[in-house]
Amino acid sequence: MNKRASKIGSATDAYAGRLFPSAQIETFRHIDRLFPSRTISRGTGTPVSELKARPLPLDDMTIETDQGDYDLYDYVARNRVTALLIAKDEKIALEQYEYGNTPDTRWMSMSMAKSVSTTLVGAAIHDREIGSLEDPLTKYLPTLKGGAYDGVSIRQLLQMTSGAHWDETHTDPNSERRRVLDLQLAQKPGEILKFMSGLKRVAAPGTHWNYSTGETHVVGELLHAATGEYLADYLTRKIWARLGMQSDATWWLEAPDGLEVAGSGMAATLRDYARFGHFIMNDGVIAGERILPEGWVTEAGSAREIGGQTLDYGFMWWPVRAPAGTGFEDGFSARGIFGQYMYINPARRILIVVWSARAKPLGSEVIPDNDFFNAVVKTIG
């Protein structure tokens, strides 16, 4: 094994937050070495879309938090940010790379991939490959009949309100999340869906929210069944090869030549994540052609009522509320463990992409990311 490859940590240690920073960073930017991956092609017929620069005064912004005030440099240093891009009106206001990353680096998405996967469901509905959000999953995945997902609608799956039991704790080797990672390590096709179909139901569908990476795998199975295409190929055809991306991206597979791991495992460059974010900001339209149903983006990024309570979760996108009294509109974000984000504020035409390599999957940030996003909006909005 060469010296560079030896720095790559195992998937188990990476998810548990048991890597030293140098190994973690090397792992996050070479994740295609952990599992077989499928290429998301940039295509050959579309030139790279230029992201023009228009620097804006961000150096002196104040990030107001419950713990005190911080600045941009605090955010990057204390939250172990490895790259940051801020755009206003689709022009780059700030682009910064740290820890050896460059504009050509492809970085781990973590659960930002969930938001990409649900976006593909919107495309499949617009293409009439999927009939409706109210369709039962079993219409497309009959193998789920008789289990916890029997009677669950596509809408309830996208909202993670299926009622199926799930423990997402990344650091607990006995959690369902880690058991699915073990199945991914085993690289046997179909085993993750079989595991999901055997989960117990603990609540009526639509009444209780429970964050579940496993449910995103069901999203991937749904898309494959409905479109007849693998997720990377469908993403390539519908979006990636048409947006002027600078590079191919990659997406983990559950087994060689098998299905993508829809809840994680995408890797792309910082600017290509930004181009995807601008596609979402532009309501799912490319060169005048609608790819997503009208109104999809708004619903996907909005809070909703579940079980009599307001839930800040859309179709695997997270609403980001503007501080009260500011007069600013809410945004929403795709987010992944260890500090990966795409923040989108369509009303203010602001996009932020963050890569990080934080110590643990959750809770290692010093400065709350939503406070940072709102500070950016307040400064340049």
JSON list of N, CA and C in Angstrom, two decimals, residues 239-285:
[
{"chain": "A", "resi": 239, "resn": "ILE", "atom": "N", "xyz": [-29.97, 16.00, -14.83]},
{"chain": "A", "resi": 239, "resn": "ILE", "atom": "CA", "xyz": [-29.46, 17.23, -14.21]},
{"chain": "A", "resi": 239, "resn": "ILE", "atom": "C", "xyz": [-27.97, 17.44, -14.46]},
{"chain": "A", "resi": 240, "resn": "TRP", "atom": "N", "xyz": [-27.14, 16.49, -14.03]},
{"chain": "A", "resi": 240, "resn": "TRP", "atom": "CA", "xyz": [-25.70, 16.73, -13.93]},
{"chain": "A", "resi": 240, "resn": "TRP", "atom": "C", "xyz": [-25.06, 17.08, -15.27]},
{"chain": "A", "resi": 241, "resn": "ALA", "atom": "N", "xyz": [-25.41, 16.33, -16.32]},
{"chain": "A", "resi": 241, "resn": "ALA", "atom": "CA", "xyz": [-24.79, 16.54, -17.62]},
{"chain": "A", "resi": 241, "resn": "ALA", "atom": "C", "xyz": [-25.35, 17.77, -18.33]},
{"chain": "A", "resi": 242, "resn": "ARG", "atom": "N", "xyz": [-26.34, 18.42, -17.71]},
{"chain": "A", "resi": 242, "resn": "ARG", "atom": "CA", "xyz": [-26.98, 19.56, -18.35]},
{"chain": "A", "resi": 242, "resn": "ARG", "atom": "C", "xyz": [-26.68, 20.88, -17.65]},
{"chain": "A", "resi": 243, "resn": "LEU", "atom": "N", "xyz": [-26.00, 20.83, -16.51]},
{"chain": "A", "resi": 243, "resn": "LEU", "atom": "CA", "xyz": [-25.77, 22.04, -15.72]},
{"chain": "A", "resi": 243, "resn": "LEU", "atom": "C", "xyz": [-24.40, 22.66, -15.96]},
{"chain": "A", "resi": 244, "resn": "GLY", "atom": "N", "xyz": [-23.60, 22.08, -16.85]},
{"chain": "A", "resi": 244, "resn": "GLY", "atom": "CA", "xyz": [-22.26, 22.62, -17.06]},
{"chain": "A", "resi": 244, "resn": "GLY", "atom": "C", "xyz": [-21.32, 22.34, -15.91]},
{"chain": "A", "resi": 245, "resn": "MET", "atom": "N", "xyz": [-21.44, 21.16, -15.32]},
{"chain": "A", "resi": 245, "resn": "MET", "atom": "CA", "xyz": [-20.55, 20.79, -14.23]},
{"chain": "A", "resi": 245, "resn": "MET", "atom": "C", "xyz": [-19.10, 20.73, -14.72]},
{"chain": "A", "resi": 246, "resn": "GLN", "atom": "N", "xyz": [-18.16, 20.99, -13.81]},
{"chain": "A", "resi": 246, "resn": "GLN", "atom": "CA", "xyz": [-16.75, 20.96, -14.19]},
{"chain": "A", "resi": 246, "resn": "GLN", "atom": "C", "xyz": [-16.18, 19.55, -14.17]},
{"chain": "A", "resi": 247, "resn": "SER", "atom": "N", "xyz": [-16.80, 18.65, -13.38]},
{"chain": "A", "resi": 247, "resn": "SER", "atom": "CA", "xyz": [-16.20, 17.33, -13.18]},
{"chain": "A", "resi": 247, "resn": "SER", "atom": "C", "xyz": [-17.28, 16.27, -13.06]},
{"chain": "A", "resi": 248, "resn": "ASP", "atom": "N", "xyz": [-16.86, 15.03, -13.34]},
{"chain": "A", "resi": 248, "resn": "ASP", "atom": "CA", "xyz": [-17.68, 13.90, -12.94]},
{"chain": "A", "resi": 248, "resn": "ASP", "atom": "C", "xyz": [-17.75, 13.86, -11.42]},
{"chain": "A", "resi": 249, "resn": "ALA", "atom": "N", "xyz": [-18.82, 13.32, -10.90]},
{"chain": "A", "resi": 249, "resn": "ALA", "atom": "CA", "xyz": [-18.94, 13.03, -9.47]},
{"chain": "A", "resi": 249, "resn": "ALA", "atom": "C", "xyz": [-19.02, 11.51, -9.31]},
{"chain": "A", "resi": 250, "resn": "THR", "atom": "N", "xyz": [-19.03, 11.04, -8.08]},
{"chain": "A", "resi": 250, "resn": "THR", "atom": "CA", "xyz": [-19.14, 9.60, -7.83]},
{"chain": "A", "resi": 250, "resn": "THR", "atom": "C", "xyz": [-20.18, 9.36, -6.76]},
{"chain": "A", "resi": 251, "resn": "TRP", "atom": "N", "xyz": [-20.69, 8.11, -6.72]},
{"chain": "A", "resi": 251, "resn": "TRP", "atom": "CA", "xyz": [-21.72, 7.74, -5.74]},
{"chain": "A", "resi": 251, "resn": "TRP", "atom": "C", "xyz": [-21.50, 6.29, -5.33]},
{"chain": "A", "resi": 252, "resn": "TRP", "atom": "N", "xyz": [-21.41, 6.07, -4.02]},
{"chain": "A", "resi": 252, "resn": "TRP", "atom": "CA", "xyz": [-21.20, 4.72, -3.49]},
{"chain": "A", "resi": 252, "resn": "TRP", "atom": "C", "xyz": [-22.28, 3.74, -3.94]},
{"chain": "A", "resi": 253, "resn": "LEU", "atom": "N", "xyz": [-21.89, 2.47, -4.00]},
{"chain": "A", "resi": 253, "resn": "LEU", "atom": "CA", "xyz": [-22.82, 1.39, -4.33]},
{"chain": "A", "resi": 253, "resn": "LEU", "atom": "C", "xyz": [-22.94, 0.41, -3.16]},
{"chain": "A", "resi": 254, "resn": "GLU", "atom": "N", "xyz": [-24.11, -0.20, -3.03]},
{"chain": "A", "resi": 254, "resn": "GLU", "atom": "CA", "xyz": [-24.30, -1.20, -1.98]},
{"chain": "A", "resi": 254, "resn": "GLU", "atom": "C", "xyz": [-23.57, -2.50, -2.32]},
{"chain": "A", "resi": 255, "resn": "ALA", "atom": "N", "xyz": [-23.25, -2.70, -3.59]},
{"chain": "A", "resi": 255, "resn": "ALA", "atom": "CA", "xyz": [-22.53, -3.88, -4.06]},
{"chain": "A", "resi": 255, "resn": "ALA", "atom": "C", "xyz": [-22.00, -3.55, -5.45]},
{"chain": "A", "resi": 256, "resn": "PRO", "atom": "N", "xyz": [-20.94, -4.23, -5.90]},
{"chain": "A", "resi": 256, "resn": "PRO", "atom": "CA", "xyz": [-20.43, -3.97, -7.24]},
{"chain": "A", "resi": 256, "resn": "PRO", "atom": "C", "xyz": [-21.54, -4.07, -8.28]},
{"chain": "A", "resi": 257, "resn": "ASP", "atom": "N", "xyz": [-21.68, -3.05, -9.11]},
{"chain": "A", "resi": 257, "resn": "ASP", "atom": "CA", "xyz": [-22.71, -2.97, -10.15]},
{"chain": "A", "resi": 257, "resn": "ASP", "atom": "C", "xyz": [-24.12, -2.96, -9.57]},
{"chain": "A", "resi": 258, "resn": "GLY", "atom": "N", "xyz": [-24.24, -2.64, -8.26]},
{"chain": "A", "resi": 258, "resn": "GLY", "atom": "CA", "xyz": [-25.55, -2.62, -7.62]},
{"chain": "A", "resi": 258, "resn": "GLY", "atom": "C", "xyz": [-26.11, -1.23, -7.48]},
{"chain": "A", "resi": 259, "resn": "LEU", "atom": "N", "xyz": [-27.03, -1.08, -6.53]},
{"chain": "A", "resi": 259, "resn": "LEU", "atom": "CA", "xyz": [-27.74, 0.18, -6.31]},
{"chain": "A", "resi": 259, "resn": "LEU", "atom": "C", "xyz": [-26.89, 1.17, -5.53]},
{"chain": "A", "resi": 260, "resn": "GLU", "atom": "N", "xyz": [-27.08, 2.45, -5.83]},
{"chain": "A", "resi": 260, "resn": "GLU", "atom": "CA", "xyz": [-26.40, 3.49, -5.06]},
{"chain": "A", "resi": 260, "resn": "GLU", "atom": "C", "xyz": [-26.89, 3.51, -3.61]},
{"chain": "A", "resi": 261, "resn": "VAL", "atom": "N", "xyz": [-26.00, 3.96, -2.72]},
{"chain": "A", "resi": 261, "resn": "VAL", "atom": "CA", "xyz": [-26.37, 4.19, -1.33]},
{"chain": "A", "resi": 261, "resn": "VAL", "atom": "C", "xyz": [-26.98, 5.59, -1.28]},
{"chain": "A", "resi": 262, "resn": "ALA", "atom": "N", "xyz": [-28.29, 5.66, -1.38]},
{"chain": "A", "resi": 262, "resn": "ALA", "atom": "CA", "xyz": [-28.96, 6.94, -1.66]},
{"chain": "A", "resi": 262, "resn": "ALA", "atom": "C", "xyz": [-28.83, 7.94, -0.53]},
{"chain": "A", "resi": 263, "resn": "GLY", "atom": "N", "xyz": [-28.49, 7.49, 0.67]},
{"chain": "A", "resi": 263, "resn": "GLY", "atom": "CA", "xyz": [-28.41, 8.40, 1.80]},
{"chain": "A", "resi": 263, "resn": "GLY", "atom": "C", "xyz": [-27.06, 9.01, 2.06]},
{"chain": "A", "resi": 264, "resn": "SER", "atom": "N", "xyz": [-26.04, 8.62, 1.28]},
{"chain": "A", "resi": 264, "resn": "SER", "atom": "CA", "xyz": [-24.69, 9.11, 1.54]},
{"chain": "A", "resi": 264, "resn": "SER", "atom": "C", "xyz": [-23.82, 8.71, 0.36]},
{"chain": "A", "resi": 265, "resn": "GLY", "atom": "N", "xyz": [-22.53, 9.06, 0.44]},
{"chain": "A", "resi": 265, "resn": "GLY", "atom": "CA", "xyz": [-21.56, 8.50, -0.49]},
{"chain": "A", "resi": 265, "resn": "GLY", "atom": "C", "xyz": [-21.40, 9.21, -1.81]},
{"chain": "A", "resi": 266, "resn": "MET", "atom": "N", "xyz": [-22.04, 10.37, -2.01]},
{"chain": "A", "resi": 266, "resn": "MET", "atom": "CA", "xyz": [-21.74, 11.18, -3.18]},
{"chain": "A", "resi": 266, "resn": "MET", "atom": "C", "xyz": [-20.47, 11.98, -2.93]},
{"chain": "A", "resi": 267, "resn": "ALA", "atom": "N", "xyz": [-19.71, 12.24, -3.98]},
{"chain": "A", "resi": 267, "resn": "ALA", "atom": "CA", "xyz": [-18.54, 13.11, -3.87]},
{"chain": "A", "resi": 267, "resn": "ALA", "atom": "C", "xyz": [-18.47, 13.98, -5.11]},
{"chain": "A", "resi": 268, "resn": "ALA", "atom": "N", "xyz": [-18.31, 15.29, -4.91]},
{"chain": "A", "resi": 268, "resn": "ALA", "atom": "CA", "xyz": [-18.26, 16.25, -6.01]},
{"chain": "A", "resi": 268, "resn": "ALA", "atom": "C", "xyz": [-17.40, 17.43, -5.60]},
{"chain": "A", "resi": 269, "resn": "THR", "atom": "N", "xyz": [-17.08, 18.29, -6.57]},
{"chain": "A", "resi": 269, "resn": "THR", "atom": "CA", "xyz": [-16.29, 19.48, -6.26]},
{"chain": "A", "resi": 269, "resn": "THR", "atom": "C", "xyz": [-17.17, 20.54, -5.61]},
{"chain": "A", "resi": 270, "resn": "LEU", "atom": "N", "xyz": [-16.53, 21.51, -4.98]},
{"chain": "A", "resi": 270, "resn": "LEU", "atom": "CA", "xyz": [-17.26, 22.57, -4.29]},
{"chain": "A", "resi": 270, "resn": "LEU", "atom": "C", "xyz": [-18.13, 23.35, -5.27]},
{"chain": "A", "resi": 271, "resn": "ARG", "atom": "N", "xyz": [-17.57, 23.71, -6.40]},
{"chain": "A", "resi": 271, "resn": "ARG", "atom": "CA", "xyz": [-18.34, 24.50, -7.37]},
{"chain": "A", "resi": 271, "resn": "ARG", "atom": "C", "xyz": [-19.47, 23.70, -7.98]},
{"chain": "A", "resi": 272, "resn": "ASP", "atom": "N", "xyz": [-19.29, 22.38, -8.14]},
{"chain": "A", "resi": 272, "resn": "ASP", "atom": "CA", "xyz": [-20.38, 21.58, -8.69]},
{"chain": "A", "resi": 272, "resn": "ASP", "atom": "C", "xyz": [-21.52, 21.42, -7.69]},
{"chain": "A", "resi": 273, "resn": "TYR", "atom": "N", "xyz": [-21.20, 21.31, -6.40]},
{"chain": "A", "resi": 273, "resn": "TYR", "atom": "CA", "xyz": [-22.28, 21.36, -5.41]},
{"chain": "A", "resi": 273, "resn": "TYR", "atom": "C", "xyz": [-23.01, 22.71, -5.52]},
{"chain": "A", "resi": 274, "resn": "ALA", "atom": "N", "xyz": [-22.26, 23.78, -5.74]},
{"chain": "A", "resi": 274, "resn": "ALA", "atom": "CA", "xyz": [-22.88, 25.10, -5.89]},
{"chain": "A", "resi": 274, "resn": "ALA", "atom": "C", "xyz": [-23.78, 25.14, -7.12]},
{"chain": "A", "resi": 275, "resn": "ARG", "atom": "N", "xyz": [-23.34, 24.55, -8.21]},
{"chain": "A", "resi": 275, "resn": "ARG", "atom": "CA", "xyz": [-24.17, 24.53, -9.42]},
{"chain": "A", "resi": 275, "resn": "ARG", "atom": "C", "xyz": [-25.46, 23.75, -9.17]},
{"chain": "A", "resi": 276, "resn": "PHE", "atom": "N", "xyz": [-25.37, 22.65, -8.44]},
{"chain": "A", "resi": 276, "resn": "PHE", "atom": "CA", "xyz": [-26.59, 21.91, -8.10]},
{"chain": "A", "resi": 276, "resn": "PHE", "atom": "C", "xyz": [-27.48, 22.78, -7.21]},
{"chain": "A", "resi": 277, "resn": "GLY", "atom": "N", "xyz": [-26.89, 23.47, -6.24]},
{"chain": "A", "resi": 277, "resn": "GLY", "atom": "CA", "xyz": [-27.66, 24.35, -5.37]},
{"chain": "A", "resi": 277, "resn": "GLY", "atom": "C", "xyz": [-28.36, 25.45, -6.14]},
{"chain": "A", "resi": 278, "resn": "HIS", "atom": "N", "xyz": [-27.70, 25.99, -7.17]},
{"chain": "A", "resi": 278, "resn": "HIS", "atom": "CA", "xyz": [-28.34, 27.01, -7.99]},
{"chain": "A", "resi": 278, "resn": "HIS", "atom": "C", "xyz": [-29.50, 26.43, -8.80]},
{"chain": "A", "resi": 279, "resn": "PHE", "atom": "N", "xyz": [-29.39, 25.19, -9.22]},
{"chain": "A", "resi": 279, "resn": "PHE", "atom": "CA", "xyz": [-30.51, 24.51, -9.88]},
{"chain": "A", "resi": 279, "resn": "PHE", "atom": "C", "xyz": [-31.72, 24.46, -8.96]},
{"chain": "A", "resi": 280, "resn": "ILE", "atom": "N", "xyz": [-31.48, 24.14, -7.70]},
{"chain": "A", "resi": 280, "resn": "ILE", "atom": "CA", "xyz": [-32.58, 24.13, -6.72]},
{"chain": "A", "resi": 280, "resn": "ILE", "atom": "C", "xyz": [-33.10, 25.56, -6.51]},
{"chain": "A", "resi": 281, "resn": "MET", "atom": "N", "xyz": [-32.20, 26.51, -6.36]},
{"chain": "A", "resi": 281, "resn": "MET", "atom": "CA", "xyz": [-32.60, 27.90, -6.16]},
{"chain": "A", "resi": 281, "resn": "MET", "atom": "C", "xyz": [-33.46, 28.40, -7.32]},
{"chain": "A", "resi": 282, "resn": "ASN", "atom": "N", "xyz": [-33.19, 27.91, -8.52]},
{"chain": "A", "resi": 282, "resn": "ASN", "atom": "CA", "xyz": [-33.93, 28.32, -9.72]},
{"chain": "A", "resi": 282, "resn": "ASN", "atom": "C", "xyz": [-35.17, 27.46, -9.94]},
{"chain": "A", "resi": 283, "resn": "ASP", "atom": "N", "xyz": [-35.65, 26.83, -8.89]},
{"chain": "A", "resi": 283, "resn": "ASP", "atom": "CA", "xyz": [-36.92, 26.10, -8.90]},
{"chain": "A", "resi": 283, "resn": "ASP", "atom": "C", "xyz": [-36.91, 24.89, -9.81]},
{"chain": "A", "resi": 284, "resn": "GLY", "atom": "N", "xyz": [-35.71, 24.29, -9.99]},
{"chain": "A", "resi": 284, "resn": "GLY", "atom": "CA", "xyz": [-35.65, 23.05, -10.76]},
{"chain": "A", "resi": 284, "resn": "GLY", "atom": "C", "xyz": [-35.83, 23.25, -12.25]},
{"chain": "A", "resi": 285, "resn": "VAL", "atom": "N", "xyz": [-35.33, 24.37, -12.77]},
{"chain": "A", "resi": 285, "resn": "VAL", "atom": "CA", "xyz": [-35.42, 24.67, -14.20]},
{"chain": "A", "resi": 285, "resn": "VAL", "atom": "C", "xyz": [-34.01, 24.78, -14.77]}
]
